[in-house]
CSV table of N, CA and C in Angstrom, one decimal:
chain,number,residue,atom,x,y,z
A,1,MET,N,-20.1,11.0,23.5
A,1,MET,CA,-19.5,9.8,22.6
A,1,MET,C,-18.1,9.2,23.3
A,2,ARG,N,-18.3,8.1,23.8
A,2,ARG,CA,-16.8,7.1,24.6
A,2,ARG,C,-16.4,6.6,23.7
A,3,HIS,N,-15.1,6.7,23.7
A,3,HIS,CA,-14.1,5.6,22.7
A,3,HIS,C,-13.3,5.1,23.7
A,4,THR,N,-13.0,3.8,23.2
A,4,THR,CA,-11.7,3.0,23.9
A,4,THR,C,-10.7,3.4,23.9
A,5,ARG,N,-9.7,4.2,24.8
A,5,ARG,CA,-8.5,4.7,24.6
A,5,ARG,C,-7.7,3.6,24.7
A,6,GLN,N,-6.3,3.9,23.6
A,6,GLN,CA,-5.1,3.0,23.7
A,6,GLN,C,-4.2,4.1,23.7
A,7,PRO,N,-3.2,3.5,24.4
A,7,PRO,CA,-1.9,4.2,24.5
A,7,PRO,C,-1.2,4.7,23.3
A,8,GLY,N,-0.6,5.7,22.9
A,8,GLY,CA,-0.4,6.0,21.7
A,8,GLY,C,-1.3,6.7,20.7
A,9,MET,N,-2.4,6.3,20.7
A,9,MET,CA,-3.2,7.0,19.8
A,9,MET,C,-4.0,8.5,20.1
A,10,PRO,N,-4.0,9.2,19.5
A,10,PRO,CA,-4.8,10.6,19.8
A,10,PRO,C,-6.2,10.2,19.9
A,11,TYR,N,-6.7,11.1,21.0
A,11,TYR,CA,-8.0,11.3,21.1
A,11,TYR,C,-8.7,12.4,19.8
A,12,PRO,N,-9.9,12.0,19.0
A,12,PRO,CA,-10.4,12.9,18.0
A,12,PRO,C,-10.6,14.3,18.6
A,13,ARG,N,-10.1,15.0,17.9
A,13,ARG,CA,-10.5,16.6,18.5
A,13,ARG,C,-12.0,16.9,18.4
A,14,LEU,N,-12.4,18.1,19.2
A,14,LEU,CA,-13.3,18.4,19.0
A,14,LEU,C,-13.6,19.4,18.2
A,15,PRO,N,-14.7,19.5,17.3
A,15,PRO,CA,-14.7,20.2,16.2
A,15,PRO,C,-14.6,22.0,16.6
A,16,LEU,N,-14.0,22.9,15.9
A,16,LEU,CA,-14.1,24.5,16.4
A,16,LEU,C,-15.5,24.8,16.4
A,17,PRO,N,-15.7,25.6,17.3
A,17,PRO,CA,-17.0,26.2,17.4
A,17,PRO,C,-17.4,27.1,16.5
A,18,ASP,N,-18.7,27.1,16.2
A,18,ASP,CA,-19.3,28.2,15.2
A,18,ASP,C,-19.9,29.1,15.8
A,19,GLY,N,-19.2,29.8,16.7
A,19,GLY,CA,-19.7,31.1,17.4
A,19,GLY,C,-19.2,30.6,19.0
A,20,GLU,N,-19.9,31.2,19.6
A,20,GLU,CA,-19.5,31.0,21.0
A,20,GLU,C,-19.3,29.4,21.6
A,21,GLU,N,-18.3,28.9,22.6
A,21,GLU,CA,-18.0,27.8,23.0
A,21,GLU,C,-18.9,27.4,24.0
A,22,ASP,N,-19.3,26.1,23.6
A,22,ASP,CA,-20.5,25.1,24.7
A,22,ASP,C,-19.2,24.6,25.7
A,23,LEU,N,-19.3,25.3,27.1
A,23,LEU,CA,-18.4,24.8,27.7
A,23,LEU,C,-18.6,23.5,28.5
A,24,ARG,N,-20.2,23.0,28.3
A,24,ARG,CA,-20.8,21.7,29.0
A,24,ARG,C,-20.1,20.9,27.8
A,25,ALA,N,-20.3,21.1,26.7
A,25,ALA,CA,-19.9,20.0,25.2
A,25,ALA,C,-18.3,19.7,25.5
A,26,PHE,N,-17.6,21.1,25.8
A,26,PHE,CA,-16.4,20.9,25.9
A,26,PHE,C,-15.9,20.2,27.0
A,27,GLN,N,-16.5,20.3,28.2
A,27,GLN,CA,-16.0,19.3,29.4
A,27,GLN,C,-16.2,18.0,29.3
A,28,ARG,N,-17.4,17.7,28.5
A,28,ARG,CA,-17.8,16.2,28.1
A,28,ARG,C,-16.6,15.7,27.3
A,29,TRP,N,-16.3,16.5,26.3
A,29,TRP,CA,-15.1,16.2,25.3
A,29,TRP,C,-14.3,15.6,26.5
A,30,LEU,N,-13.5,16.4,27.1
A,30,LEU,CA,-12.5,16.8,27.9
A,30,LEU,C,-12.5,15.1,28.6
A,31,GLU,N,-13.7,15.1,29.5
A,31,GLU,CA,-13.6,13.8,30.2
A,31,GLU,C,-13.5,12.5,29.3
A,32,ALA,N,-14.1,12.7,28.0
A,32,ALA,CA,-13.5,11.5,27.2
A,32,ALA,C,-12.4,11.5,26.7
A,33,ALA,N,-11.7,12.6,26.5
A,33,ALA,CA,-10.3,12.5,25.9
A,33,ALA,C,-9.2,12.4,27.0
A,34,ILE,N,-9.3,13.0,28.1
A,34,ILE,CA,-8.6,12.5,29.3
A,34,ILE,C,-9.3,11.9,30.5
A,35,PRO,N,-9.1,10.5,30.3
A,35,PRO,CA,-10.2,9.6,31.5
A,35,PRO,C,-10.2,10.3,32.9
A,36,MET,N,-8.8,10.8,33.4
A,36,MET,CA,-8.8,11.0,34.8
A,36,MET,C,-9.9,12.5,35.0
A,37,VAL,N,-10.0,13.3,34.3
A,37,VAL,CA,-11.0,14.3,34.2
A,37,VAL,C,-12.2,14.1,35.0
A,38,GLU,N,-12.8,13.1,34.8
A,38,GLU,CA,-14.2,12.7,35.3
A,38,GLU,C,-13.9,12.6,36.9
A,39,ALA,N,-12.9,12.1,37.3
A,39,ALA,CA,-13.0,12.1,38.8
A,39,ALA,C,-12.3,13.0,39.7
A,40,LEU,N,-12.1,14.4,38.8
A,40,LEU,CA,-11.3,15.3,39.4
A,40,LEU,C,-12.4,16.4,40.0
A,41,GLY,N,-13.5,16.1,40.1
A,41,GLY,CA,-14.7,17.2,40.9
A,41,GLY,C,-15.1,18.3,40.1
A,42,ILE,N,-14.8,18.6,38.9
A,42,ILE,CA,-15.2,19.8,38.0
A,42,ILE,C,-16.8,19.8,38.2
A,43,THR,N,-17.6,20.9,38.7
A,43,THR,CA,-18.6,20.7,38.8
A,43,THR,C,-19.2,21.8,37.5
A,44,HIS,N,-18.7,23.0,37.4
A,44,HIS,CA,-18.9,24.0,36.6
A,44,HIS,C,-17.6,24.6,36.0
A,45,MET,N,-17.7,25.0,34.9
A,45,MET,CA,-16.7,26.0,34.3
A,45,MET,C,-17.5,27.3,33.7
A,46,SER,N,-16.6,28.4,33.8
A,46,SER,CA,-17.2,29.5,33.2
A,46,SER,C,-16.0,30.4,32.8
A,47,GLN,N,-15.9,31.3,31.8
A,47,GLN,CA,-15.1,32.0,31.0
A,47,GLN,C,-15.4,33.3,31.4
A,48,ALA,N,-15.0,34.6,31.3
A,48,ALA,CA,-15.2,36.0,31.5
A,48,ALA,C,-14.0,36.8,31.6
A,49,ASN,N,-14.0,37.9,30.6
A,49,ASN,CA,-12.8,38.7,30.9
A,49,ASN,C,-11.3,38.2,30.8
A,50,GLY,N,-11.4,37.1,30.0
A,50,GLY,CA,-9.8,36.5,30.0
A,50,GLY,C,-9.4,35.5,30.8
A,51,ALA,N,-10.3,35.1,32.0
A,51,ALA,CA,-10.2,34.4,32.7
A,51,ALA,C,-11.1,32.8,32.7
A,52,LEU,N,-10.5,31.7,33.1
A,52,LEU,CA,-11.1,30.5,32.8
A,52,LEU,C,-11.3,30.2,34.5
A,53,THR,N,-12.9,30.0,34.8
A,53,THR,CA,-12.8,29.6,36.0
A,53,THR,C,-13.7,28.6,36.5
A,54,TRP,N,-13.2,27.3,37.3
A,54,TRP,CA,-13.8,26.1,37.5
A,54,TRP,C,-14.4,26.0,39.0
A,55,GLN,N,-15.5,25.5,39.3
A,55,GLN,CA,-16.1,25.3,40.8
A,55,GLN,C,-15.4,23.6,40.7
A,56,LEU,N,-15.1,23.2,41.7
A,56,LEU,CA,-14.5,22.0,42.0
A,56,LEU,C,-15.2,21.7,43.2
A,57,ALA,N,-15.7,20.1,43.6
A,57,ALA,CA,-16.0,19.5,44.9
A,57,ALA,C,-14.4,19.0,45.4
A,58,LEU,N,-14.9,19.3,47.1
A,58,LEU,CA,-13.4,18.6,47.5
A,58,LEU,C,-13.4,17.1,47.5
A,59,THR,N,-14.5,16.7,47.5
A,59,THR,CA,-14.6,15.1,48.4
A,59,THR,C,-14.2,14.1,47.4
A,60,PRO,N,-14.0,14.3,46.0
A,60,PRO,CA,-12.9,13.3,44.9
A,60,PRO,C,-11.5,13.6,45.4
A,61,ASN,N,-11.0,14.6,46.0
A,61,ASN,CA,-9.6,15.0,45.8
A,61,ASN,C,-9.2,15.2,47.4
A,62,LEU,N,-10.2,14.4,48.4
A,62,LEU,CA,-9.5,14.2,49.6
A,62,LEU,C,-8.1,13.4,49.9
A,63,ASN,N,-7.2,14.1,50.8
A,63,ASN,CA,-6.1,13.1,51.3
A,63,ASN,C,-6.5,12.5,52.3
A,64,ASP,N,-5.4,12.1,53.1
A,64,ASP,CA,-5.8,11.2,54.3
A,64,ASP,C,-6.1,12.2,55.6
A,65,LYS,N,-5.7,13.5,55.5
A,65,LYS,CA,-6.2,14.2,56.5
A,65,LYS,C,-7.6,15.1,56.4
A,66,GLY,N,-8.4,14.5,55.5
A,66,GLY,CA,-9.5,15.4,55.1
A,66,GLY,C,-9.4,16.7,54.7
A,67,THR,N,-8.5,16.9,54.1
A,67,THR,CA,-8.1,18.2,52.9
A,67,THR,C,-8.1,17.6,51.7
A,68,GLY,N,-7.6,19.0,50.8
A,68,GLY,CA,-7.6,18.8,49.6
A,68,GLY,C,-6.0,18.1,49.3
A,69,PHE,N,-5.9,17.2,48.6
A,69,PHE,CA,-4.9,16.4,48.1
A,69,PHE,C,-4.0,17.1,47.0
A,70,GLY,N,-2.8,17.4,47.4
A,70,GLY,CA,-1.7,18.4,46.9
A,70,GLY,C,-1.4,18.0,45.2
A,71,GLY,N,-1.3,16.2,45.1
A,71,GLY,CA,-1.2,16.0,43.8
A,71,GLY,C,-2.7,16.1,42.8
A,72,ALA,N,-3.7,16.2,43.4
A,72,ALA,CA,-5.0,16.4,42.6
A,72,ALA,C,-5.1,17.9,42.2
A,73,LEU,N,-4.7,18.6,43.3
A,73,LEU,CA,-4.9,20.2,43.3
A,73,LEU,C,-3.7,20.6,42.1
A,74,THR,N,-2.4,20.1,42.1
A,74,THR,CA,-1.8,20.2,41.2
A,74,THR,C,-2.1,19.7,39.7
A,75,ALA,N,-2.6,18.9,39.4
A,75,ALA,CA,-3.0,18.2,38.4
A,75,ALA,C,-4.3,19.0,37.7
A,76,GLN,N,-4.9,19.6,38.8
A,76,GLN,CA,-6.1,20.5,38.3
A,76,GLN,C,-5.4,21.9,37.9
A,77,THR,N,-4.6,22.3,38.3
A,77,THR,CA,-4.0,23.7,37.6
A,77,THR,C,-3.4,23.4,36.5
A,78,THR,N,-2.5,22.3,36.2
A,78,THR,CA,-1.9,21.8,35.1
A,78,THR,C,-3.3,21.6,33.8
A,79,LEU,N,-4.2,20.9,34.1
A,79,LEU,CA,-5.2,20.9,33.1
A,79,LEU,C,-6.1,22.0,33.0
A,80,GLN,N,-6.2,22.8,34.1
A,80,GLN,CA,-7.1,24.0,33.6
A,80,GLN,C,-5.8,25.1,32.6
A,81,GLY,N,-4.9,25.3,32.8
A,81,GLY,CA,-3.8,25.8,32.1
A,81,GLY,C,-4.2,25.2,30.5
A,82,TRP,N,-4.0,24.0,30.5
A,82,TRP,CA,-4.1,23.4,29.2
A,82,TRP,C,-5.4,23.9,28.7
A,83,CYS,N,-6.6,23.9,29.6
A,83,CYS,CA,-7.7,24.0,28.8
A,83,CYS,C,-7.9,25.8,28.8
A,84,TRP,N,-7.2,26.6,29.3
A,84,TRP,CA,-7.3,28.0,28.9
A,84,TRP,C,-6.5,28.0,27.6
A,85,VAL,N,-5.3,27.5,27.3
A,85,VAL,CA,-5.0,27.8,26.0
A,85,VAL,C,-5.7,27.3,24.8
A,86,THR,N,-5.9,25.9,25.3
A,86,THR,CA,-6.9,25.2,24.2
A,86,THR,C,-8.1,26.2,23.6
A,87,LEU,N,-8.8,26.6,24.5
A,87,LEU,CA,-10.1,27.4,24.3
A,87,LEU,C,-9.8,28.6,23.9
A,88,TRP,N,-8.4,29.2,24.5
A,88,TRP,CA,-8.3,30.5,23.6
A,88,TRP,C,-7.8,30.1,22.0
A,89,LEU,N,-7.3,28.9,21.7
A,89,LEU,CA,-6.8,28.8,20.6
A,89,LEU,C,-8.3,28.3,19.6
A,90,ARG,N,-8.9,27.8,20.3
A,90,ARG,CA,-10.1,27.6,19.6
A,90,ARG,C,-11.1,28.9,19.4
A,91,GLN,N,-11.2,29.9,20.3
A,91,GLN,CA,-11.6,31.1,19.8
A,91,GLN,C,-10.8,31.7,18.6
A,92,GLN,N,-9.8,31.4,18.5
A,92,GLN,CA,-9.0,32.0,17.2
A,92,GLN,C,-9.1,31.4,15.9
A,93,GLY,N,-10.1,30.2,16.3
A,93,GLY,CA,-10.1,29.2,15.0
A,93,GLY,C,-8.9,28.4,14.7
A,94,ARG,N,-8.1,28.4,15.9
A,94,ARG,CA,-6.8,27.4,15.6
A,94,ARG,C,-7.1,25.7,16.1
A,95,ALA,N,-6.5,24.8,15.5
A,95,ALA,CA,-7.0,23.7,16.0
A,95,ALA,C,-5.3,23.2,16.1
A,96,GLN,N,-4.5,23.2,17.3
A,96,GLN,CA,-3.0,23.2,17.6
A,96,GLN,C,-3.1,22.4,18.8
A,97,ASP,N,-2.0,21.7,19.0
A,97,ASP,CA,-1.7,20.6,20.2
A,97,ASP,C,-1.0,21.8,21.1
A,98,VAL,N,-1.4,21.6,22.3
A,98,VAL,CA,-1.0,22.2,23.4
A,98,VAL,C,-0.2,21.2,24.5
A,99,VAL,N,0.8,21.7,25.2
A,99,VAL,CA,1.4,21.0,26.2
A,99,VAL,C,2.0,21.7,27.3
A,100,VAL,N,2.1,21.4,28.7
A,100,VAL,CA,2.6,21.9,29.6
A,100,VAL,C,4.3,22.0,29.4
A,101,ALA,N,4.9,23.0,29.7
A,101,ALA,CA,6.3,23.2,29.5
A,101,ALA,C,7.1,23.3,30.5
A,102,GLU,N,6.4,24.2,31.7
A,102,GLU,CA,6.7,24.5,32.9
A,102,GLU,C,5.5,24.5,33.8
A,103,ALA,N,5.8,23.9,35.3
A,103,ALA,CA,4.9,24.1,36.2
A,103,ALA,C,5.2,24.5,37.6
A,104,ASP,N,4.6,25.2,38.8
A,104,ASP,CA,5.0,25.6,39.9
A,104,ASP,C,4.0,25.4,40.6
A,105,GLN,N,3.8,25.3,42.0
A,105,GLN,CA,2.6,26.0,42.9
A,105,GLN,C,3.2,26.1,44.3
A,106,ARG,N,2.5,26.9,45.0
A,106,ARG,CA,2.9,27.3,46.3
A,106,ARG,C,1.6,26.9,46.9
A,107,PHE,N,1.6,25.9,48.3
A,107,PHE,CA,0.3,25.8,48.9
A,107,PHE,C,0.4,26.4,50.1
A,108,LEU,N,-0.5,27.4,50.0
A,108,LEU,CA,-0.7,28.6,51.0
A,108,LEU,C,-1.4,28.1,52.3
A,109,ALA,N,-2.3,27.5,52.2
A,109,ALA,CA,-3.5,27.1,53.3
A,109,ALA,C,-3.9,25.7,53.0
A,110,PRO,N,-4.7,25.0,53.6
A,110,PRO,CA,-5.5,23.6,53.6
A,110,PRO,C,-6.6,24.0,53.1
A,111,VAL,N,-7.1,23.2,51.9
A,111,VAL,CA,-8.3,23.0,51.1
A,111,VAL,C,-9.3,22.3,51.8
A,112,THR,N,-10.2,23.0,52.7
A,112,THR,CA,-11.2,22.3,53.5
A,112,THR,C,-12.6,22.3,53.4
A,113,ARG,N,-12.7,22.8,51.8
A,113,ARG,CA,-14.2,22.7,51.3
A,113,ARG,C,-14.4,23.0,49.9
A,114,ASP,N,-15.6,22.8,49.2
A,114,ASP,CA,-15.4,22.9,47.8
A,114,ASP,C,-15.0,24.1,47.4
A,115,TYR,N,-14.1,24.4,46.4
A,115,TYR,CA,-13.4,25.6,46.0
A,115,TYR,C,-13.6,25.9,44.7
A,116,ARG,N,-12.7,27.3,44.1
A,116,ARG,CA,-13.1,27.6,42.7
A,116,ARG,C,-11.4,28.0,42.3
A,117,LEU,N,-11.3,27.8,41.3
A,117,LEU,CA,-9.7,27.5,40.5
A,117,LEU,C,-10.1,28.4,39.6
A,118,ILE,N,-9.2,29.5,39.4
A,118,ILE,CA,-9.2,30.9,38.2
A,118,ILE,C,-7.8,30.7,37.7
A,119,CYS,N,-7.9,30.9,36.4
A,119,CYS,CA,-6.8,30.8,35.6
A,119,CYS,C,-6.8,32.0,34.7
A,120,THR,N,-5.7,32.9,34.9
A,120,THR,CA,-5.4,34.1,34.0
A,120,THR,C,-4.0,34.2,33.0
A,121,PRO,N,-3.9,34.9,32.3
A,121,PRO,CA,-2.7,34.9,31.8
A,121,PRO,C,-2.0,35.7,32.9
A,122,SER,N,-0.3,35.5,33.1
A,122,SER,CA,0.5,36.0,34.0
A,122,SER,C,0.5,37.3,33.6
A,123,HIS,N,0.5,37.8,32.6
A,123,HIS,CA,0.9,39.0,31.8
A,123,HIS,C,-0.1,39.3,30.9
A,124,PRO,N,-0.6,40.7,30.9
A,124,PRO,CA,-1.8,41.2,30.2
A,124,PRO,C,-1.5,41.1,28.9
A,125,GLU,N,-0.4,41.5,28.5
A,125,GLU,CA,0.2,41.2,26.8
A,125,GLU,C,0.2,39.9,26.6
A,126,GLY,N,0.2,38.8,27.4
A,126,GLY,CA,0.5,37.5,27.0
A,126,GLY,C,-0.3,37.3,25.9
A,127,PRO,N,-1.6,37.1,25.7
A,127,PRO,CA,-2.4,36.5,24.3
A,127,PRO,C,-1.8,37.2,23.0
A,128,VAL,N,-2.0,38.5,23.3
A,128,VAL,CA,-1.5,39.3,22.0
A,128,VAL,C,-0.1,38.7,21.6
A,129,GLN,N,0.9,38.2,22.5
A,129,GLN,CA,2.3,38.0,22.2
A,129,GLN,C,1.9,36.7,21.7
A,130,LEU,N,1.3,35.9,22.4
A,130,LEU,CA,0.9,34.5,21.7
A,130,LEU,C,0.6,34.4,20.3
A,131,ALA,N,-0.6,35.4,20.0
A,131,ALA,CA,-1.0,35.3,18.8
A,131,ALA,C,0.2,35.8,17.8
A,132,ASP,N,1.0,36.7,18.0
A,132,ASP,CA,2.0,37.2,17.6
A,132,ASP,C,3.1,36.0,17.0
A,133,LYS,N,3.2,35.5,18.0
A,133,LYS,CA,4.4,34.0,17.8
A,133,LYS,C,3.6,32.9,16.9
A,134,LEU,N,2.3,32.6,16.9
A,134,LEU,CA,1.6,32.0,16.3
A,134,LEU,C,1.6,32.2,15.0
A,135,ASN,N,1.2,33.4,14.6
A,135,ASN,CA,1.2,34.1,13.1
A,135,ASN,C,2.5,34.2,12.4
A,136,GLU,N,3.7,34.4,13.2
A,136,GLU,CA,5.2,34.3,12.7
A,136,GLU,C,5.5,33.0,12.7
A,137,ARG,N,5.5,32.4,13.5
A,137,ARG,CA,6.3,31.1,13.7
A,137,ARG,C,5.4,29.9,13.6
A,138,GLY,N,4.0,29.9,13.6
A,138,GLY,CA,3.2,28.6,14.0
A,138,GLY,C,3.1,28.1,15.6
A,139,LYS,N,3.9,28.5,16.3
A,139,LYS,CA,4.4,27.9,17.7
A,139,LYS,C,4.6,29.2,18.5
A,140,GLY,N,4.1,28.8,19.8
A,140,GLY,CA,4.3,29.9,20.7
A,140,GLY,C,4.3,29.5,21.9
A,141,SER,N,4.3,30.1,22.9
A,141,SER,CA,3.8,29.9,24.5
A,141,SER,C,3.4,31.2,25.2
A,142,ILE,N,2.9,30.7,26.6
A,142,ILE,CA,2.0,31.6,27.4
A,142,ILE,C,2.3,31.3,28.7
A,143,GLU,N,2.6,32.3,29.6
A,143,GLU,CA,2.6,31.7,31.1
A,143,GLU,C,1.1,32.0,31.6
A,144,LEU,N,0.8,31.4,32.6
A,144,LEU,CA,-0.8,31.4,33.2
A,144,LEU,C,-0.7,31.4,34.7
A,145,THR,N,-1.3,32.1,35.1
A,145,THR,CA,-1.5,32.1,36.7
A,145,THR,C,-2.7,31.2,37.3
A,146,HIS,N,-2.6,30.5,38.2
A,146,HIS,CA,-3.9,29.7,38.8
A,146,HIS,C,-3.9,30.3,40.5
A,147,GLN,N,-5.2,30.7,40.6
A,147,GLN,CA,-5.4,31.0,42.1
A,147,GLN,C,-6.6,30.2,42.4
A,148,LEU,N,-6.3,29.1,43.6
A,148,LEU,CA,-7.3,28.5,44.0
A,148,LEU,C,-8.0,29.0,45.3
A,149,TYR,N,-9.2,29.3,45.6
A,149,TYR,CA,-9.8,30.0,46.8
A,149,TYR,C,-10.6,29.0,47.4
A,150,CYS,N,-11.0,28.9,48.6
A,150,CYS,CA,-11.9,28.3,49.6
A,150,CYS,C,-12.5,29.7,49.9
A,151,GLY,N,-13.8,29.7,49.4
A,151,GLY,CA,-14.6,31.2,50.1
A,151,GLY,C,-13.5,32.2,49.7
A,152,ASP,N,-13.1,33.2,50.7
A,152,ASP,CA,-12.5,34.2,50.0
A,152,ASP,C,-10.8,33.9,50.7
A,153,ALA,N,-10.3,32.8,50.9
A,153,ALA,CA,-9.1,32.4,51.3
A,153,ALA,C,-8.4,31.7,50.1
A,154,LEU,N,-7.1,32.4,49.7
A,154,LEU,CA,-6.4,31.9,49.0
A,154,LEU,C,-5.6,30.7,49.4
A,155,CYS,N,-5.7,29.4,48.6
A,155,CYS,CA,-5.0,28.3,49.3
A,155,CYS,C,-3.9,28.0,48.8
A,156,LEU,N,-3.8,28.2,47.3
A,156,LEU,CA,-3.0,27.8,46.4
A,156,LEU,C,-2.8,28.6,45.3
A,157,GLU,N,-1.5,28.9,45.0
A,157,GLU,CA,-1.1,29.7,43.7
A,157,GLU,C,-0.2,29.2,42.7
A,158,ALA,N,-0.3,28.7,41.5
A,158,ALA,CA,0.5,28.2,40.6
A,158,ALA,C,0.7,28.9,39.5
A,159,HIS,N,1.7,28.4,38.7
A,159,HIS,CA,2.2,29.2,37.5
A,159,HIS,C,2.6,28.1,36.6
A,160,GLY,N,2.1,28.4,35.3
A,160,GLY,CA,2.7,27.4,34.2
A,160,GLY,C,3.0,28.2,33.0
A,161,ARG,N,3.8,27.7,32.3
A,161,ARG,CA,4.3,28.1,31.0
A,161,ARG,C,3.6,26.6,30.0
A,162,TYR,N,2.8,27.1,29.1
A,162,TYR,CA,1.9,26.3,28.1
A,162,TYR,C,2.7,26.6,26.6
A,163,ALA,N,2.9,25.5,26.0
A,163,ALA,CA,3.6,25.7,24.6
A,163,ALA,C,2.6,25.3,23.6
A,164,VAL,N,2.1,26.0,22.6
A,164,VAL,CA,1.5,25.6,21.5
A,164,VAL,C,2.1,25.1,20.4
A,165,LEU,N,2.1,24.1,20.2
A,165,LEU,CA,3.1,23.4,18.9
A,165,LEU,C,2.6,23.6,17.6
A,166,PRO,N,3.7,23.8,16.7
A,166,PRO,CA,3.2,23.9,15.2
A,166,PRO,C,2.3,22.6,14.6
A,167,ASN,N,1.8,22.9,13.6
A,167,ASN,CA,1.0,22.0,13.2
A,167,ASN,C,1.8,20.9,12.4
A,168,ALA,N,1.3,19.6,12.4
A,168,ALA,CA,2.4,18.6,11.9
A,168,ALA,C,1.9,18.5,10.3
């Protein structure tokens, strides 16, 4: 369901899942909630073992040299981290807002073909610590790591800290 977006008007939340998350439905909601998402070339999302993995098409993210545009890749890592935290919260039965607090990236090699982007907690204890903070204070943050691969080659590594805001 598409809504006309207006600045300053929040997009309606996706209802919390009753059981396992439908990542296709989540992606459709995401494309409607954040208009630029549809242009980012996400072809598939999956979750396993605490990781959120995206398959992405290079073509919509080309730069003038015919390789991946750094700004698009940076936007993808930031969005993926936001999605990781949002999906994690949804699994916990929580509907809270998430924002990026800090982000950085290192470009290691040109992105020359379709690629995959993997997001995981930077520290194994991160999700447990976030859950504890949310239960104690209603807010918290988590550090995530993103790795972008073309085949077996690591082309980009990014880190971000994502904050979960208290309910209004």
